[in-house]
Amino acid sequence: MKNINIQTIMKDIQAYIETGVPYIDAVCEYAEKNDIEIEVLGEMIRSAPVLKAQIQCEAEELNMLEATPRLPI
């Protein structure tokens, strides 16, 4: 396994997203291609607030998570 850090992960996942792949699918595909357990990748994503927020918003839209109440802007 290559040496990975959160910046490398975010850059690689962003490349998937730019091709139209949803965040959740991009993370799963990244984990599979790089032979990383999804749980390990999840721990790393928790330390990246931007990526974590994007995945959370996508999961809420797909009704995979209960929607977080937000103040109207």
GROMACS .gro file of C-alpha atoms in nm:
model
   73
    1MET     CA    1   0.000   0.000   0.000
    2LYS     CA    2   0.130   0.345  -0.090
    3ASN     CA    3   0.189   0.615   0.167
    4ILE     CA    4  -0.139   0.805   0.198
    5ASN     CA    5  -0.249   1.119   0.379
    6ILE     CA    6  -0.574   1.313   0.384
    7GLN     CA    7  -0.455   1.562   0.121
    8THR     CA    8  -0.379   1.280  -0.124
    9ILE     CA    9  -0.712   1.117  -0.051
   10MET     CA   10  -0.903   1.442  -0.105
   11LYS     CA   11  -0.722   1.510  -0.432
   12ASP     CA   12  -0.791   1.159  -0.563
   13ILE     CA   13  -1.156   1.162  -0.453
   14GLN     CA   14  -1.201   1.507  -0.610
   15ALA     CA   15  -1.080   1.361  -0.940
   16TYR     CA   16  -1.361   1.103  -0.922
   17ILE     CA   17  -1.617   1.371  -0.836
   18GLU     CA   18  -1.515   1.586  -1.131
   19THR     CA   19  -1.616   1.297  -1.359
   20GLY     CA   20  -1.966   1.302  -1.210
   21VAL     CA   21  -1.931   1.030  -0.945
   22PRO     CA   22  -2.120   1.107  -0.619
   23TYR     CA   23  -1.908   1.158  -0.306
   24ILE     CA   24  -2.016   0.837  -0.135
   25ASP     CA   25  -1.946   0.628  -0.445
   26ALA     CA   26  -1.613   0.806  -0.497
   27VAL     CA   27  -1.501   0.721  -0.143
   28CYS     CA   28  -1.605   0.356  -0.183
   29GLU     CA   29  -1.432   0.330  -0.521
   30TYR     CA   30  -1.118   0.494  -0.383
   31ALA     CA   31  -1.107   0.249  -0.092
   32GLU     CA   32  -1.152  -0.048  -0.324
   33LYS     CA   33  -0.890   0.062  -0.579
   34ASN     CA   34  -0.633   0.140  -0.310
   35ASP     CA   35  -0.705  -0.169  -0.101
   36ILE     CA   36  -0.799   0.034   0.207
   37GLU     CA   37  -1.062  -0.078   0.454
   38ILE     CA   38  -1.361   0.157   0.437
   39GLU     CA   39  -1.349   0.196   0.816
   40VAL     CA   40  -0.987   0.317   0.801
   41LEU     CA   41  -1.074   0.560   0.524
   42GLY     CA   42  -1.374   0.680   0.726
   43GLU     CA   43  -1.147   0.762   1.021
   44MET     CA   44  -0.926   0.967   0.791
   45ILE     CA   45  -1.225   1.149   0.638
   46ARG     CA   46  -1.345   1.249   0.985
   47SER     CA   47  -1.033   1.467   1.010
   48ALA     CA   48  -1.122   1.649   0.684
   49PRO     CA   49  -1.416   1.879   0.764
   50VAL     CA   50  -1.488   1.983   0.404
   51LEU     CA   51  -1.502   1.630   0.268
   52LYS     CA   52  -1.697   1.511   0.572
   53ALA     CA   53  -1.954   1.789   0.525
   54GLN     CA   54  -1.997   1.709   0.156
   55ILE     CA   55  -2.055   1.342   0.230
   56GLN     CA   56  -2.299   1.429   0.509
   57CYS     CA   57  -2.501   1.661   0.282
   58GLU     CA   58  -2.515   1.394   0.012
   59ALA     CA   59  -2.625   1.130   0.262
   60GLU     CA   60  -2.900   1.360   0.394
   61GLU     CA   61  -3.025   1.424   0.037
   62LEU     CA   62  -3.038   1.048  -0.019
   63ASN     CA   63  -3.220   0.999   0.314
   64MET     CA   64  -2.934   0.788   0.446
   65LEU     CA   65  -2.900   1.024   0.745
   66GLU     CA   66  -3.155   1.227   0.932
   67ALA     CA   67  -3.141   1.585   0.805
   68THR     CA   68  -2.952   1.825   1.027
   69PRO     CA   69  -3.159   2.132   1.115
   70ARG     CA   70  -3.010   2.444   0.958
   71LEU     CA   71  -3.097   2.808   1.005
   72PRO     CA   72  -3.243   2.979   0.697
   73ILE     CA   73  -3.009   3.217   0.523
   0.00000   0.00000   0.00000
